[in-house]
CSV table of C-alpha atoms and ligand atoms in Angstrom, one decimal:
chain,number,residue,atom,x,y,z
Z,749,UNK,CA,16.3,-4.7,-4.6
Z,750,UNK,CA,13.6,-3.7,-6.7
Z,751,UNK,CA,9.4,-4.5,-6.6
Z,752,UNK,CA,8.4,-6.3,-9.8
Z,753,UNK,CA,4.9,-5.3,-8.5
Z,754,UNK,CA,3.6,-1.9,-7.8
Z,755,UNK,CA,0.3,-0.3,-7.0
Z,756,UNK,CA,-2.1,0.7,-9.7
Z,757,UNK,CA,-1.1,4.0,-11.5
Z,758,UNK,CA,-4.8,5.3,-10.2
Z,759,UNK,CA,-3.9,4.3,-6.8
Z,760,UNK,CA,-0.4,6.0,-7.1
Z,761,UNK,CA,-2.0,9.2,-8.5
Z,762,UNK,CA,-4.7,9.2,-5.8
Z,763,UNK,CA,-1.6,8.6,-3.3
Z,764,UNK,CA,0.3,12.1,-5.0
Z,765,UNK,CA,-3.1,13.7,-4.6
Z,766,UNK,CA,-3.3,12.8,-0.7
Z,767,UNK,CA,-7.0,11.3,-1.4
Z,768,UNK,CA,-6.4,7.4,-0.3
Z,769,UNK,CA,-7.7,6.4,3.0
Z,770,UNK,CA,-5.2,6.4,6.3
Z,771,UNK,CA,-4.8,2.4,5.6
Z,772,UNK,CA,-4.8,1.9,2.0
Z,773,UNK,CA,-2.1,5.1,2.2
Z,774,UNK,CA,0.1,3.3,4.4
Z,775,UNK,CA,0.8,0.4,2.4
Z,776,UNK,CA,0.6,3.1,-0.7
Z,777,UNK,CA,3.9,5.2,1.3
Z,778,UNK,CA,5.3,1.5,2.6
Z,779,UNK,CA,5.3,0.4,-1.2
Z,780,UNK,CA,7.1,3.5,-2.0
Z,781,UNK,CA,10.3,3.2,0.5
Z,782,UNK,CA,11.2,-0.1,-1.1
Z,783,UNK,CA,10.6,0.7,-4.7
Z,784,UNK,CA,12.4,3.7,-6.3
Z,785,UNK,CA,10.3,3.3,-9.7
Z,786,UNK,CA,7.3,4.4,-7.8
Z,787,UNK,CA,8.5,6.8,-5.8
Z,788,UNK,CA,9.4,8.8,-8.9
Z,789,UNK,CA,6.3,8.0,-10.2
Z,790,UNK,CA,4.7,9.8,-7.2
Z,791,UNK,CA,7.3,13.1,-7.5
Z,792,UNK,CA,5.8,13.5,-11.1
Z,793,UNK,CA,2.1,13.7,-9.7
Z,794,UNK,CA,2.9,15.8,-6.9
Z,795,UNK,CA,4.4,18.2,-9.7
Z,796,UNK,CA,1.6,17.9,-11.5
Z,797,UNK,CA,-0.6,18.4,-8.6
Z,798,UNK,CA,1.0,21.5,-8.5
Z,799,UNK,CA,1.1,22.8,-11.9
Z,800,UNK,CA,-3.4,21.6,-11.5
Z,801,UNK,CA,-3.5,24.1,-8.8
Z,802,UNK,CA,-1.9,27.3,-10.6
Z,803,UNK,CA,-3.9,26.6,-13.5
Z,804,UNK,CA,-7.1,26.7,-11.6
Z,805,UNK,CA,-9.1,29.2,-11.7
Z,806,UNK,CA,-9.9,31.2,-8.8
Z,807,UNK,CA,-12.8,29.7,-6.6
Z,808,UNK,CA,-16.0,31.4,-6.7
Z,809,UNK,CA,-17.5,32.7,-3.7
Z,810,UNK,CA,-19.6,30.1,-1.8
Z,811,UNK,CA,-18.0,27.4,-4.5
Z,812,UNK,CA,-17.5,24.5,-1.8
Z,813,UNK,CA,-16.4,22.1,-4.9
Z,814,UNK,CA,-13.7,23.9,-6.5
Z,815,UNK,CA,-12.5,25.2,-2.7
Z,816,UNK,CA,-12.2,21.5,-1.9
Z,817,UNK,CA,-10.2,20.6,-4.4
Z,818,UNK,CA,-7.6,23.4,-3.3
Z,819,UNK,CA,-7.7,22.5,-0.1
Z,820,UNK,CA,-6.9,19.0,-0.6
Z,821,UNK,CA,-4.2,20.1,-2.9
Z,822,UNK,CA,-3.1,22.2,-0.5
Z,823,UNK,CA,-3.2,18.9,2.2
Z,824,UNK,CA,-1.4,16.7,-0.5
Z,825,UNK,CA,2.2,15.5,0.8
Z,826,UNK,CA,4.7,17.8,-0.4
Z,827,UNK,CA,7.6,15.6,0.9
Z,828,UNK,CA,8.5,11.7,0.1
Z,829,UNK,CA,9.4,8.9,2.7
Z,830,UNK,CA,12.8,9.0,3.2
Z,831,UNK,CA,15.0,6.5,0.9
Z,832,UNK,CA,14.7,2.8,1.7
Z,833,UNK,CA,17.7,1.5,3.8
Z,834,UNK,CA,20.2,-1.3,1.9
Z,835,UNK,CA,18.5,-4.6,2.4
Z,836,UNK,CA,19.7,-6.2,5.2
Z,837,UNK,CA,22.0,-8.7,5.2
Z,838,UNK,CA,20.6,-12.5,5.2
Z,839,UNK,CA,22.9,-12.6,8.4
Z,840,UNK,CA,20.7,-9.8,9.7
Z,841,UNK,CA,18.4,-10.1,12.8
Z,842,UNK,CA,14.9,-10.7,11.0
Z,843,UNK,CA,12.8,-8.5,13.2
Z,844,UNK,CA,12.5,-5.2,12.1
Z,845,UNK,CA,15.3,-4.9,9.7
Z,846,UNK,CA,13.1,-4.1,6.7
Z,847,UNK,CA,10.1,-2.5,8.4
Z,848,UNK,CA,9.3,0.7,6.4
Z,849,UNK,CA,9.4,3.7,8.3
Z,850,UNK,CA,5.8,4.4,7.5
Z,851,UNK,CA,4.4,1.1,9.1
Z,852,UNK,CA,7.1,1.6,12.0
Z,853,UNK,CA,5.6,4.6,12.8
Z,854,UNK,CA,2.6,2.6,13.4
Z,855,UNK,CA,3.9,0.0,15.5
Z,856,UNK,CA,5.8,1.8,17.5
Z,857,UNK,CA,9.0,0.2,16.6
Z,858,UNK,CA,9.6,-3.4,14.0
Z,859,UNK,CA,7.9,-6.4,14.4
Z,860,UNK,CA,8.9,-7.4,17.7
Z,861,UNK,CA,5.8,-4.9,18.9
Z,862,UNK,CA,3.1,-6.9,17.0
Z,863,UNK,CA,0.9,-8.6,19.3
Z,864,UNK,CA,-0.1,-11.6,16.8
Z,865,UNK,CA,-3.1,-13.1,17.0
Z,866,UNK,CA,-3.6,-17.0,16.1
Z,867,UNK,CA,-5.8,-17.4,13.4
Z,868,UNK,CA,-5.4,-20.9,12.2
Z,869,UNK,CA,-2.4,-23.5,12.2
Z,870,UNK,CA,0.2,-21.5,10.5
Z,871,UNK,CA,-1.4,-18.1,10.3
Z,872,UNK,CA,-1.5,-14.9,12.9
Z,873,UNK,CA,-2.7,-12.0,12.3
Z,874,UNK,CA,-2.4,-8.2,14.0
Z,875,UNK,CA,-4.4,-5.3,13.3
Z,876,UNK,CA,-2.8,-1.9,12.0
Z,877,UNK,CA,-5.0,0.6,11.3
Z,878,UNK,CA,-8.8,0.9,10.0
Z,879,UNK,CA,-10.4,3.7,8.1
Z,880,UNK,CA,-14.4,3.4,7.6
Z,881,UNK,CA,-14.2,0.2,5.9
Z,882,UNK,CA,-10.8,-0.6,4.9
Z,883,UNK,CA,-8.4,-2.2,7.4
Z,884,UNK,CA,-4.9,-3.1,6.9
Z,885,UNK,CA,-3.7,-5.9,9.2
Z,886,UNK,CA,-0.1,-7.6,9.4
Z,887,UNK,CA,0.0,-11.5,8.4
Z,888,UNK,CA,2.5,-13.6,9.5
Z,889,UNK,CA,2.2,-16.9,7.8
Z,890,UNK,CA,4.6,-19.9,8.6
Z,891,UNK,CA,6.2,-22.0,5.5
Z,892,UNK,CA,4.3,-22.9,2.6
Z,893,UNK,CA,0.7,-22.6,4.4
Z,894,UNK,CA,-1.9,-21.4,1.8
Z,895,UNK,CA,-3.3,-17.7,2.9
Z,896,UNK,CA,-6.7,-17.5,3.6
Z,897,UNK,CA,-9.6,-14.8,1.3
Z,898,UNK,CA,-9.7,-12.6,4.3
Z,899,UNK,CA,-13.6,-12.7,3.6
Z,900,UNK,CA,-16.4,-10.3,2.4
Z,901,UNK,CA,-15.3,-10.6,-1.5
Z,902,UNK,CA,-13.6,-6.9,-1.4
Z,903,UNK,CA,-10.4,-5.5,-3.0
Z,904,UNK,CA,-7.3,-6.3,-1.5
Z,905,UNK,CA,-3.6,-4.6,-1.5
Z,906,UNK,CA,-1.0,-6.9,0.1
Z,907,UNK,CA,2.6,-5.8,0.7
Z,908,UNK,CA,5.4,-8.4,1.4
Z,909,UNK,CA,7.4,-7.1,4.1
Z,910,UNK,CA,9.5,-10.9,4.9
Z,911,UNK,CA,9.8,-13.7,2.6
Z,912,UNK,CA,7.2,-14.3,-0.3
Z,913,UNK,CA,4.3,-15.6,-1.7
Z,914,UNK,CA,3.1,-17.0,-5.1
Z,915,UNK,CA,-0.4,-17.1,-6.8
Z,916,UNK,CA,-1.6,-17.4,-10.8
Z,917,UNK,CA,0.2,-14.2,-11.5
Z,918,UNK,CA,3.1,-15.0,-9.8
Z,919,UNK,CA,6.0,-14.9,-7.3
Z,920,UNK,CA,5.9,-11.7,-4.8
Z,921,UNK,CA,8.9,-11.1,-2.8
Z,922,UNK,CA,9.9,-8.2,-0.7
Z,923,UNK,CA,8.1,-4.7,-1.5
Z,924,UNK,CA,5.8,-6.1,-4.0
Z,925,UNK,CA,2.4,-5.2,-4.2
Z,926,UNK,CA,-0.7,-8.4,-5.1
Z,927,UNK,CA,-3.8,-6.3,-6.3
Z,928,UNK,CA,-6.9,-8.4,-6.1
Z,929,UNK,CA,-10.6,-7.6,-6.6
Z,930,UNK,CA,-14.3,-8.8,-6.2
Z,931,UNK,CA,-13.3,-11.1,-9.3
Z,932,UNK,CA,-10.4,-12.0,-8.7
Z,933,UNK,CA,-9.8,-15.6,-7.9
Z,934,UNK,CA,-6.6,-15.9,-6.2
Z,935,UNK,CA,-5.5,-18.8,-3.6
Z,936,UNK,CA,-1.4,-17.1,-2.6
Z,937,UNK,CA,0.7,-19.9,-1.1
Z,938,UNK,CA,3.8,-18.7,1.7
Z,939,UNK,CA,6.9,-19.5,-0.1
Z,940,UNK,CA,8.7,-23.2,2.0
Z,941,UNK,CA,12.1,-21.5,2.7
Z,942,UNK,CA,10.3,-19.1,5.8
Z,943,UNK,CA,7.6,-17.4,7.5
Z,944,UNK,CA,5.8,-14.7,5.2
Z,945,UNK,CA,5.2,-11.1,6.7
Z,946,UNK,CA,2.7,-9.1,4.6
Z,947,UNK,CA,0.8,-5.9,4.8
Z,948,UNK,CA,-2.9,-6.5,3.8
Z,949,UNK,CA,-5.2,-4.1,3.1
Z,950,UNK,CA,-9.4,-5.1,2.4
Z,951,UNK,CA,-11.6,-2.9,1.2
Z,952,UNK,CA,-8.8,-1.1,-1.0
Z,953,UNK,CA,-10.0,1.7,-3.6
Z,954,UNK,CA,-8.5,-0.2,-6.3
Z,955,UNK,CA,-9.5,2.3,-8.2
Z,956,UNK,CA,-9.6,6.5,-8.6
Z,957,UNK,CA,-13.2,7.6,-7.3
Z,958,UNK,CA,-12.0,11.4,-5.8
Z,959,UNK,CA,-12.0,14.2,-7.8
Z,960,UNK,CA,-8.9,15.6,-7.2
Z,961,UNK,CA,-7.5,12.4,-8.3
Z,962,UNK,CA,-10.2,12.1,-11.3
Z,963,UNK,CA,-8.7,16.0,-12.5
Z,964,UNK,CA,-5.4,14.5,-12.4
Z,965,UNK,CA,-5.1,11.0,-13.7
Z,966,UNK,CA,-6.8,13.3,-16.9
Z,967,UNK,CA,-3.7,15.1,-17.1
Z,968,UNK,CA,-1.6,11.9,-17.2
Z,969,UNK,CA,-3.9,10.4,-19.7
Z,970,UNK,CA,-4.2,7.5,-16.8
X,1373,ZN,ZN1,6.5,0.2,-7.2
């Protein structure tokens, strides 16, 4: 299997640089256990991350800027999540089966931990993880129910984890990534043939604001 939708190259970059937020950085590493194309993408910034750092000059006594920079180098993730199991088997028990180790880490275990919460006919929700602003929450959305705007007009990452969902750009399946923002009008319908299991983050730095990240996506000519 292989995503046909992937995270922003500023968000992967920003991701290599170890500058995204604890939620938006989960579905970022999630993302990247299900789609090989983007994990290399991510080995490339890393090296480059690291080539940055022994071109750098050395920082200047009292220079808070340039130390930061090194120290969030320093912080960046050196290793990748491990290699995304095969798919399971349609014949495969559904729960947990294609968690990525990143979000399992979180839930203690695969799906059967979530502690859903009834939103509407059709749709539960759970919370993951929030950071300042940005949350990302697990929806669970029963056949061919439209998905709600989760509200407040921000940007929005969502990850499909079970089944799939269409909108005006098209049909997301397992391990692709829907990018929205402020203008984006989008109104995702569950696919009829099952429930639909995504990771959702709001309030999503859809795009690079860090410096570290700013110093890179330069040298990529992002
Ligand atoms: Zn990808």
């Amino acid at each position: 299997m292989s995503a046909s939708f992937h995270p922003s190259d500023e968000l992967l970059v920003a991701y290599g640089a170890g500058s995204l937020d604890e939620a938006t950085a989960l579905l970022v590493a999630s993302h990247l256990t299900l789609c090989p194309r983007c994990r290399s993408e991510v080995a490339r910034i890393e090296a480059m991350g690291g080539n940055l750092l022994e071109e750098l000059p050395p920082a200047p006594m009292g220079g808070d800027a340039l130390a930061d920079i090194l120290a969030r180098l320093d912080d960046a993730p050196v290793t990748l999540p491990p290699p995304p199991r095969k798919p399971a088997r349609a014949t495969a028990s559904r729960a947990g089966s294609q968690i990525p180790a990143p979000l399992r880490a979180y839930l203690g275990g695969g799906l059967e931990n979530v502690r859903w919460k009834r939103l509407t006919d059709g749709l539960e929700h759970a919370l993951v993880v929030e950071s300042g602003r940005t949350r990302a929450r697990l929806y669970r959305i029963a056949p061919g129910i439209p998905i709600p705007e989760h509200g407040h007009g921000g940007a929005e990452l969502t990850l499909v984890l079970q089944g799939g969902f269409s909108d005006h750009a098209g049909h997301y399946l397992v391990g692709d990534v829907a990018c929205a923002d402020d203008d984006t009008i989008h109104h995702p319908v569950a696919d009829t043939d099952g429930h639909c299991i995504c990771l959702a983050v709001t309030d999503a730095p859809l795009k690079l604001t860090g410096l570290v990240g700013r110093l890179i996506s330069r040298f990529l000519n992002l």
